[in-house]
């Protein structure tokens, strides 16, 4: 039997030499809260210097998934209090509203610190990416040293659906994907299966979901390098060469508008391209433009620099019309009919996009991290 410590929404257990993290909000698919991120960060820091712990594993409670992302509904009330700038859905730097101390920024700063800690962890970090693994769920798993998917995995960064841009180091992960797979996943918010997640660099191996309990037990007494190969299977997967062909062609276009033109060109012969075009047309235009630029930039950045860039974007998006409207349409009212502002890609000018990449004094990542 292991030693267990519960802090409500997250549980920690030491089983043999394996430190086990269980995200424990199954009714919300283990969506992350600020307290959960803080508890995770403190526990990982303790285990990093604990000789009794040789490797760490993260999993989700319930049968729906590891984690469906951050608990954005908790941000919604705070955003309602922000005064929207009617000239384009974002408060300009220095406008009323930036002077306030928004707890959402501290939440994100600590979450990004957690993502960085996992990426730099000195011991094997094994993530069981079973079921839904979205947004913040990617942040607590895909930065690990051993990323395990199953036949039930649906992984992705769906932020553009709610008027946001991929974060939690997601732009960096997507930027490292082969070819243009990362841009495709990041802009469309596609849910990737096991084979697609592995091909995109978000995961390493597949293990049958029915074997995860046995895998966890085996890891309590033997190192991951010895145990994991015994459980892995080869995912069936799509014809990856064919898929890469149309994705690389379409998403190598220099702008979102031109990506759409190429997808439309491919659509008559390629249903997946047609589906991607339909998906893009339903996303927030400003979020698409910002995400496109952020992922391309992150190809040349370190993870640390990408997190800094993501935080700057997030500071602005917390004050934007589209993030608030996206949460309302998808999560609060669930009418799935967001009214984006601007409503068309053609109306998103370069100066508006540039604002999202302009740091605001007093609202920088390192200034707001509390742990």
CSV table of C-alpha atoms in Angstrom, one decimal:
chain,number,residue,atom,x,y,z
A,1,UNK,CA,0.0,0.0,0.0
A,2,UNK,CA,1.2,3.5,-0.7
A,3,UNK,CA,1.1,6.7,1.3
A,4,UNK,CA,-1.8,9.0,0.2
A,5,UNK,CA,-2.3,12.7,0.7
A,6,UNK,CA,-5.5,14.4,-0.4
A,7,UNK,CA,-5.9,18.1,-1.0
A,8,UNK,CA,-9.4,17.9,-2.3
A,9,UNK,CA,-9.2,18.3,-6.1
A,10,UNK,CA,-5.9,16.6,-6.5
A,11,UNK,CA,-4.5,13.5,-4.7
A,12,UNK,CA,-0.9,12.5,-4.2
A,13,UNK,CA,0.3,8.9,-3.4
A,14,UNK,CA,3.7,7.3,-3.0
A,15,UNK,CA,3.5,3.7,-4.2
A,16,UNK,CA,6.9,2.0,-3.9
A,17,UNK,CA,9.2,4.5,-5.6
A,18,UNK,CA,6.5,6.0,-7.8
A,19,UNK,CA,4.9,9.3,-7.0
A,20,UNK,CA,1.4,9.3,-8.3
A,21,UNK,CA,-0.6,12.4,-9.0
A,22,UNK,CA,-4.4,12.0,-9.5
A,23,UNK,CA,-6.4,14.9,-10.8
A,24,UNK,CA,-9.5,14.5,-8.8
A,25,UNK,CA,-12.4,16.5,-10.4
A,26,UNK,CA,-14.0,13.8,-12.5
A,27,UNK,CA,-17.4,15.6,-12.9
A,28,UNK,CA,-15.5,18.5,-14.7
A,29,UNK,CA,-13.1,16.1,-16.5
A,30,UNK,CA,-10.5,17.2,-14.0
A,31,UNK,CA,-10.4,20.8,-15.1
A,32,UNK,CA,-7.5,22.6,-13.5
A,33,UNK,CA,-8.1,25.3,-10.8
A,34,UNK,CA,-5.5,27.7,-9.4
A,35,UNK,CA,-5.3,25.7,-6.2
A,36,UNK,CA,-4.7,22.5,-8.1
A,37,UNK,CA,-1.8,24.1,-10.0
A,38,UNK,CA,-0.3,25.4,-6.8
A,39,UNK,CA,-0.6,22.1,-5.0
A,40,UNK,CA,0.9,20.3,-8.0
A,41,UNK,CA,3.8,22.7,-8.2
A,42,UNK,CA,4.7,22.4,-4.5
A,43,UNK,CA,4.4,18.6,-4.5
A,44,UNK,CA,6.6,18.2,-7.6
A,45,UNK,CA,9.2,20.5,-6.1
A,46,UNK,CA,9.2,18.3,-2.9
A,47,UNK,CA,9.4,15.0,-4.9
A,48,UNK,CA,12.3,16.4,-7.1
A,49,UNK,CA,14.6,16.3,-4.0
A,50,UNK,CA,13.1,13.2,-2.3
A,51,UNK,CA,15.3,10.2,-2.7
A,52,UNK,CA,12.3,7.9,-2.0
A,53,UNK,CA,10.7,9.0,-5.3
A,54,UNK,CA,12.5,7.9,-8.5
A,55,UNK,CA,9.7,8.7,-11.0
A,56,UNK,CA,6.4,10.5,-11.1
A,57,UNK,CA,3.1,9.6,-12.9
A,58,UNK,CA,0.0,11.8,-13.5
A,59,UNK,CA,-3.4,10.4,-14.3
A,60,UNK,CA,-7.1,11.6,-14.1
A,61,UNK,CA,-9.9,10.4,-11.9
A,62,UNK,CA,-13.0,9.0,-13.6
A,63,UNK,CA,-13.4,7.5,-17.0
A,64,UNK,CA,-13.7,10.6,-19.2
A,65,UNK,CA,-10.1,11.8,-19.4
A,66,UNK,CA,-6.9,13.1,-17.9
A,67,UNK,CA,-7.9,16.7,-18.0
A,68,UNK,CA,-10.2,18.8,-20.2
A,69,UNK,CA,-8.2,22.0,-19.6
A,70,UNK,CA,-8.3,25.0,-17.3
A,71,UNK,CA,-11.4,25.8,-15.4
A,72,UNK,CA,-12.3,28.8,-17.7
A,73,UNK,CA,-15.8,29.1,-16.3
A,74,UNK,CA,-14.1,30.4,-13.1
A,75,UNK,CA,-12.5,33.2,-15.2
A,76,UNK,CA,-15.8,34.2,-16.7
A,77,UNK,CA,-17.2,36.3,-13.9
A,78,UNK,CA,-14.0,38.2,-13.6
A,79,UNK,CA,-14.0,39.0,-17.3
A,80,UNK,CA,-17.5,40.2,-17.1
A,81,UNK,CA,-16.3,43.1,-14.9
A,82,UNK,CA,-13.8,44.2,-17.5
A,83,UNK,CA,-14.7,47.1,-19.8
A,84,UNK,CA,-14.5,46.1,-23.4
A,85,UNK,CA,-12.8,48.4,-25.9
A,86,UNK,CA,-15.3,48.9,-28.7
A,87,UNK,CA,-12.7,49.6,-31.3
A,88,UNK,CA,-11.7,46.0,-31.7
A,89,UNK,CA,-12.5,43.9,-28.7
A,90,UNK,CA,-9.3,44.6,-26.7
A,91,UNK,CA,-8.4,47.2,-24.2
A,92,UNK,CA,-5.3,49.2,-25.3
A,93,UNK,CA,-2.3,49.2,-23.1
A,94,UNK,CA,-2.7,51.7,-20.3
A,95,UNK,CA,-6.5,51.8,-20.5
A,96,UNK,CA,-8.7,51.5,-17.4
A,97,UNK,CA,-8.7,47.9,-16.5
A,98,UNK,CA,-5.0,47.2,-16.8
A,99,UNK,CA,-4.4,48.8,-13.4
A,100,UNK,CA,-6.6,46.2,-11.6
A,101,UNK,CA,-5.1,43.2,-10.0
A,102,UNK,CA,-6.7,40.3,-11.8
A,103,UNK,CA,-6.5,36.9,-10.0
A,104,UNK,CA,-6.8,35.2,-13.4
A,105,UNK,CA,-3.3,36.4,-14.3
A,106,UNK,CA,-1.8,34.9,-11.2
A,107,UNK,CA,-3.6,31.6,-12.0
A,108,UNK,CA,-2.1,31.5,-15.5
A,109,UNK,CA,1.3,32.5,-14.2
A,110,UNK,CA,1.4,29.7,-11.7
A,111,UNK,CA,0.0,27.3,-14.3
A,112,UNK,CA,2.8,28.2,-16.7
A,113,UNK,CA,5.4,27.7,-13.9
A,114,UNK,CA,3.9,24.2,-13.5
A,115,UNK,CA,4.3,23.5,-17.2
A,116,UNK,CA,7.9,24.7,-17.1
A,117,UNK,CA,8.6,22.5,-14.0
A,118,UNK,CA,7.3,19.4,-15.8
A,119,UNK,CA,9.3,20.1,-18.9
A,120,UNK,CA,12.5,20.5,-16.8
A,121,UNK,CA,11.7,17.8,-14.2
A,122,UNK,CA,14.9,15.9,-13.1
A,123,UNK,CA,13.1,12.6,-12.8
A,124,UNK,CA,11.0,10.6,-15.3
A,125,UNK,CA,7.6,12.1,-15.6
A,126,UNK,CA,5.0,9.7,-17.0
A,127,UNK,CA,1.7,11.1,-18.2
A,128,UNK,CA,-1.3,8.8,-18.8
A,129,UNK,CA,-3.1,10.7,-21.6
A,130,UNK,CA,-6.2,8.6,-21.6
A,131,UNK,CA,-9.6,10.1,-22.8
A,132,UNK,CA,-9.9,13.8,-23.1
A,133,UNK,CA,-6.6,15.7,-22.9
A,134,UNK,CA,-7.2,19.3,-23.9
A,135,UNK,CA,-5.7,22.7,-23.3
A,136,UNK,CA,-4.3,22.8,-19.8
A,137,UNK,CA,-4.4,19.0,-19.9
A,138,UNK,CA,-1.8,19.1,-22.6
A,139,UNK,CA,0.2,21.4,-20.3
A,140,UNK,CA,0.4,18.9,-17.5
A,141,UNK,CA,1.2,15.9,-19.8
A,142,UNK,CA,2.8,16.7,-23.1
A,143,UNK,CA,5.8,18.4,-21.4
A,144,UNK,CA,6.6,15.1,-19.6
A,145,UNK,CA,9.4,12.7,-20.5
A,146,UNK,CA,7.1,9.8,-21.2
A,147,UNK,CA,3.7,10.6,-22.8
A,148,UNK,CA,1.3,7.6,-23.0
A,149,UNK,CA,-1.9,7.7,-25.1
A,150,UNK,CA,-4.6,5.1,-25.5
A,151,UNK,CA,-7.2,4.1,-28.0
A,152,UNK,CA,-9.5,6.5,-26.1
A,153,UNK,CA,-7.3,9.5,-26.4
A,154,UNK,CA,-8.7,12.8,-27.8
A,155,UNK,CA,-5.9,15.3,-27.4
A,156,UNK,CA,-5.8,18.9,-28.6
A,157,UNK,CA,-5.5,22.6,-28.1
A,158,UNK,CA,-9.1,23.9,-28.8
A,159,UNK,CA,-8.5,27.5,-27.6
A,160,UNK,CA,-9.4,29.3,-30.9
A,161,UNK,CA,-12.9,27.9,-30.4
A,162,UNK,CA,-13.3,30.1,-27.3
A,163,UNK,CA,-11.5,33.2,-28.7
A,164,UNK,CA,-8.2,32.3,-27.0
A,165,UNK,CA,-4.8,31.2,-28.3
A,166,UNK,CA,-2.9,28.0,-27.5
A,167,UNK,CA,-1.0,28.5,-24.2
A,168,UNK,CA,0.5,26.3,-21.4
A,169,UNK,CA,3.5,25.9,-23.7
A,170,UNK,CA,1.2,24.7,-26.4
A,171,UNK,CA,2.5,27.1,-29.1
A,172,UNK,CA,6.0,25.7,-28.5
A,173,UNK,CA,4.8,22.1,-28.6
A,174,UNK,CA,2.8,22.8,-31.8
A,175,UNK,CA,5.7,24.7,-33.3
A,176,UNK,CA,8.0,21.6,-32.9
A,177,UNK,CA,5.6,19.3,-34.7
A,178,UNK,CA,6.7,17.9,-38.0
A,179,UNK,CA,5.9,20.0,-41.0
A,180,UNK,CA,2.7,22.0,-40.5
A,181,UNK,CA,0.9,19.5,-38.3
A,182,UNK,CA,1.1,21.9,-35.4
A,183,UNK,CA,-0.5,24.8,-37.2
A,184,UNK,CA,-3.3,22.5,-38.4
A,185,UNK,CA,-4.0,21.2,-34.8
A,186,UNK,CA,-3.6,24.6,-33.2
A,187,UNK,CA,-5.8,26.6,-35.6
A,188,UNK,CA,-8.6,24.1,-36.0
A,189,UNK,CA,-8.6,22.9,-32.4
A,190,UNK,CA,-8.8,19.3,-33.7
A,191,UNK,CA,-9.1,16.4,-31.3
A,192,UNK,CA,-6.2,14.1,-32.2
A,193,UNK,CA,-6.4,10.3,-31.7
A,194,UNK,CA,-3.4,8.3,-30.5
A,195,UNK,CA,-1.7,8.0,-33.8
A,196,UNK,CA,-2.2,11.7,-34.6
A,197,UNK,CA,-0.9,12.8,-31.2
A,198,UNK,CA,2.2,10.7,-31.6
A,199,UNK,CA,2.8,11.9,-35.2
A,200,UNK,CA,2.4,15.5,-34.0
A,201,UNK,CA,4.9,15.1,-31.2
A,202,UNK,CA,2.4,15.5,-28.4
A,203,UNK,CA,2.8,11.9,-27.2
A,204,UNK,CA,5.3,9.0,-27.4
A,205,UNK,CA,3.7,5.6,-27.2
A,206,UNK,CA,0.2,4.0,-27.1
A,207,UNK,CA,-0.8,1.6,-24.3
A,208,UNK,CA,-4.3,-0.1,-24.2
A,209,UNK,CA,-6.5,1.7,-21.7
A,210,UNK,CA,-7.3,-1.6,-20.0
A,211,UNK,CA,-3.6,-2.0,-19.2
A,212,UNK,CA,-3.1,1.4,-17.5
A,213,UNK,CA,-3.7,0.0,-14.0
A,214,UNK,CA,-1.2,-2.8,-14.5
A,215,UNK,CA,1.3,-0.4,-16.0
A,216,UNK,CA,1.0,1.9,-13.0
A,217,UNK,CA,1.5,-0.9,-10.6
A,218,UNK,CA,4.6,-2.2,-12.5
A,219,UNK,CA,6.0,1.3,-12.4
A,220,UNK,CA,5.9,1.3,-8.6
A,221,UNK,CA,8.7,-1.2,-8.5
A,222,UNK,CA,10.7,-0.8,-11.8
A,223,UNK,CA,12.0,2.0,-13.9
A,224,UNK,CA,9.9,3.3,-16.8
A,225,UNK,CA,12.5,2.5,-19.3
A,226,UNK,CA,12.2,-1.1,-18.4
A,227,UNK,CA,8.5,-1.3,-17.9
A,228,UNK,CA,6.9,0.8,-20.6
A,229,UNK,CA,8.1,-1.1,-23.7
A,230,UNK,CA,6.3,-4.2,-22.4
A,231,UNK,CA,2.9,-2.5,-22.6
A,232,UNK,CA,3.2,-0.5,-25.8
A,233,UNK,CA,1.3,-1.3,-29.0
A,234,UNK,CA,1.4,0.2,-32.5
A,235,UNK,CA,-1.5,2.5,-33.2
A,236,UNK,CA,-3.3,1.7,-36.5
A,237,UNK,CA,-3.2,5.4,-37.6
A,238,UNK,CA,-4.0,7.1,-40.8
A,239,UNK,CA,-1.9,7.1,-44.0
A,240,UNK,CA,0.3,9.7,-42.5
A,241,UNK,CA,2.2,10.5,-45.7
A,242,UNK,CA,-1.0,11.4,-47.6
A,243,UNK,CA,-2.3,13.4,-44.6
A,244,UNK,CA,1.0,15.4,-44.3
A,245,UNK,CA,0.8,16.2,-48.0
A,246,UNK,CA,-2.3,18.3,-47.9
A,247,UNK,CA,-1.7,19.7,-44.5
A,248,UNK,CA,1.8,20.9,-45.3
A,249,UNK,CA,0.6,22.4,-48.6
A,250,UNK,CA,-2.3,24.3,-47.1
A,251,UNK,CA,-0.7,25.5,-43.8
A,252,UNK,CA,2.6,26.6,-45.4
A,253,UNK,CA,0.7,29.6,-46.8
A,254,UNK,CA,1.9,32.8,-45.2
A,255,UNK,CA,-1.4,33.9,-43.7
A,256,UNK,CA,-4.6,32.5,-42.3
A,257,UNK,CA,-6.6,33.9,-45.2
A,258,UNK,CA,-4.3,32.1,-47.7
A,259,UNK,CA,-4.4,28.9,-45.7
A,260,UNK,CA,-8.2,29.0,-46.2
A,261,UNK,CA,-7.8,29.6,-49.9
A,262,UNK,CA,-5.6,26.6,-50.2
A,263,UNK,CA,-8.0,24.5,-48.1
A,264,UNK,CA,-10.9,25.5,-50.4
A,265,UNK,CA,-8.7,24.6,-53.4
A,266,UNK,CA,-8.2,21.1,-52.0
A,267,UNK,CA,-11.7,20.7,-50.7
A,268,UNK,CA,-13.3,19.1,-53.8
A,269,UNK,CA,-10.9,16.2,-53.7
A,270,UNK,CA,-10.0,16.1,-50.0
A,271,UNK,CA,-12.8,15.9,-47.4
A,272,UNK,CA,-10.4,16.5,-44.5
A,273,UNK,CA,-9.3,19.8,-46.0
A,274,UNK,CA,-13.0,20.8,-46.5
A,275,UNK,CA,-13.6,19.9,-42.8
A,276,UNK,CA,-10.6,22.0,-41.8
A,277,UNK,CA,-11.9,25.0,-43.8
A,278,UNK,CA,-15.3,24.7,-42.1
A,279,UNK,CA,-13.7,24.5,-38.7
A,280,UNK,CA,-11.5,27.6,-39.3
A,281,UNK,CA,-14.5,29.6,-40.4
A,282,UNK,CA,-16.2,29.0,-37.1
A,283,UNK,CA,-13.3,30.2,-34.9
A,284,UNK,CA,-12.6,33.6,-33.6
A,285,UNK,CA,-10.9,35.6,-36.5
A,286,UNK,CA,-8.6,37.5,-34.1
A,287,UNK,CA,-7.7,34.3,-32.2
A,288,UNK,CA,-6.8,32.6,-35.5
A,289,UNK,CA,-4.5,35.5,-36.5
A,290,UNK,CA,-2.9,35.6,-33.1
A,291,UNK,CA,-2.5,31.8,-32.8
A,292,UNK,CA,-1.0,31.6,-36.3
A,293,UNK,CA,1.6,34.2,-35.5
A,294,UNK,CA,2.4,32.8,-32.1
A,295,UNK,CA,2.9,29.2,-33.3
A,296,UNK,CA,5.1,30.3,-36.1
A,297,UNK,CA,7.2,32.5,-33.7
A,298,UNK,CA,7.4,29.6,-31.2
A,299,UNK,CA,9.2,27.5,-33.8
A,300,UNK,CA,12.3,29.7,-33.2
A,301,UNK,CA,11.8,30.1,-29.4
A,302,UNK,CA,12.8,28.2,-26.3
A,303,UNK,CA,9.9,26.9,-24.1
A,304,UNK,CA,10.7,29.7,-21.6
A,305,UNK,CA,10.4,32.4,-24.3
A,306,UNK,CA,7.3,30.8,-25.7
A,307,UNK,CA,5.6,30.9,-22.3
A,308,UNK,CA,6.5,34.6,-21.9
A,309,UNK,CA,4.9,35.3,-25.3
A,310,UNK,CA,1.8,33.2,-24.4
A,311,UNK,CA,1.4,35.1,-21.1
A,312,UNK,CA,1.6,38.5,-22.9
A,313,UNK,CA,-1.1,37.3,-25.3
A,314,UNK,CA,-3.2,35.9,-22.4
A,315,UNK,CA,-3.1,39.3,-20.5
A,316,UNK,CA,-4.6,40.9,-23.5
A,317,UNK,CA,-7.1,38.2,-24.2
A,318,UNK,CA,-8.4,38.3,-20.7
A,319,UNK,CA,-9.6,41.8,-21.6
A,320,UNK,CA,-10.9,40.9,-25.0
A,321,UNK,CA,-14.5,40.6,-26.3
A,322,UNK,CA,-13.9,37.3,-28.0
A,323,UNK,CA,-12.5,35.2,-25.1
A,324,UNK,CA,-15.5,36.2,-23.0
A,325,UNK,CA,-17.9,35.6,-25.8
A,326,UNK,CA,-16.4,32.3,-26.6
A,327,UNK,CA,-16.7,31.0,-23.0
A,328,UNK,CA,-20.3,32.3,-23.0
A,329,UNK,CA,-21.2,30.5,-26.2
A,330,UNK,CA,-19.4,27.2,-25.6
A,331,UNK,CA,-19.6,26.8,-21.8
A,332,UNK,CA,-22.0,29.1,-20.1
A,333,UNK,CA,-25.0,29.4,-22.4
A,334,UNK,CA,-23.9,26.6,-24.7
A,335,UNK,CA,-25.7,28.0,-27.7
A,336,UNK,CA,-22.6,27.5,-29.8
A,337,UNK,CA,-23.3,30.7,-31.7
A,338,UNK,CA,-20.5,33.2,-30.7
A,339,UNK,CA,-20.7,36.7,-32.1
A,340,UNK,CA,-17.0,37.4,-32.8
A,341,UNK,CA,-15.6,40.9,-33.0
A,342,UNK,CA,-14.2,41.5,-35.6
A,343,UNK,CA,-16.5,39.0,-37.3
A,344,UNK,CA,-14.4,38.5,-40.4
A,345,UNK,CA,-10.7,37.7,-40.9
A,346,UNK,CA,-10.5,40.6,-43.5
A,347,UNK,CA,-11.4,43.0,-40.7
A,348,UNK,CA,-8.5,42.0,-38.4
A,349,UNK,CA,-5.8,44.4,-39.2
A,350,UNK,CA,-2.1,44.0,-38.4
A,351,UNK,CA,-2.1,46.7,-35.7
A,352,UNK,CA,-4.8,44.9,-33.7
A,353,UNK,CA,-2.8,41.6,-33.9
A,354,UNK,CA,0.4,43.5,-32.8
A,355,UNK,CA,-1.3,44.7,-29.6
A,356,UNK,CA,-1.6,41.1,-28.4
A,357,UNK,CA,2.2,40.7,-28.6
A,358,UNK,CA,3.0,44.0,-26.7
A,359,UNK,CA,4.0,43.4,-23.1
A,360,UNK,CA,2.2,45.5,-20.5
A,361,UNK,CA,4.3,46.9,-17.6
A,362,UNK,CA,3.3,45.3,-14.4
A,363,UNK,CA,1.7,42.4,-16.1
A,364,UNK,CA,4.6,40.1,-16.9
A,365,UNK,CA,5.0,36.4,-16.3
A,366,UNK,CA,7.8,36.5,-13.7
A,367,UNK,CA,6.2,39.5,-11.8
A,368,UNK,CA,3.0,37.5,-11.1
A,369,UNK,CA,4.3,34.0,-10.3
A,370,UNK,CA,3.8,33.5,-6.6
A,371,UNK,CA,5.4,30.0,-6.2
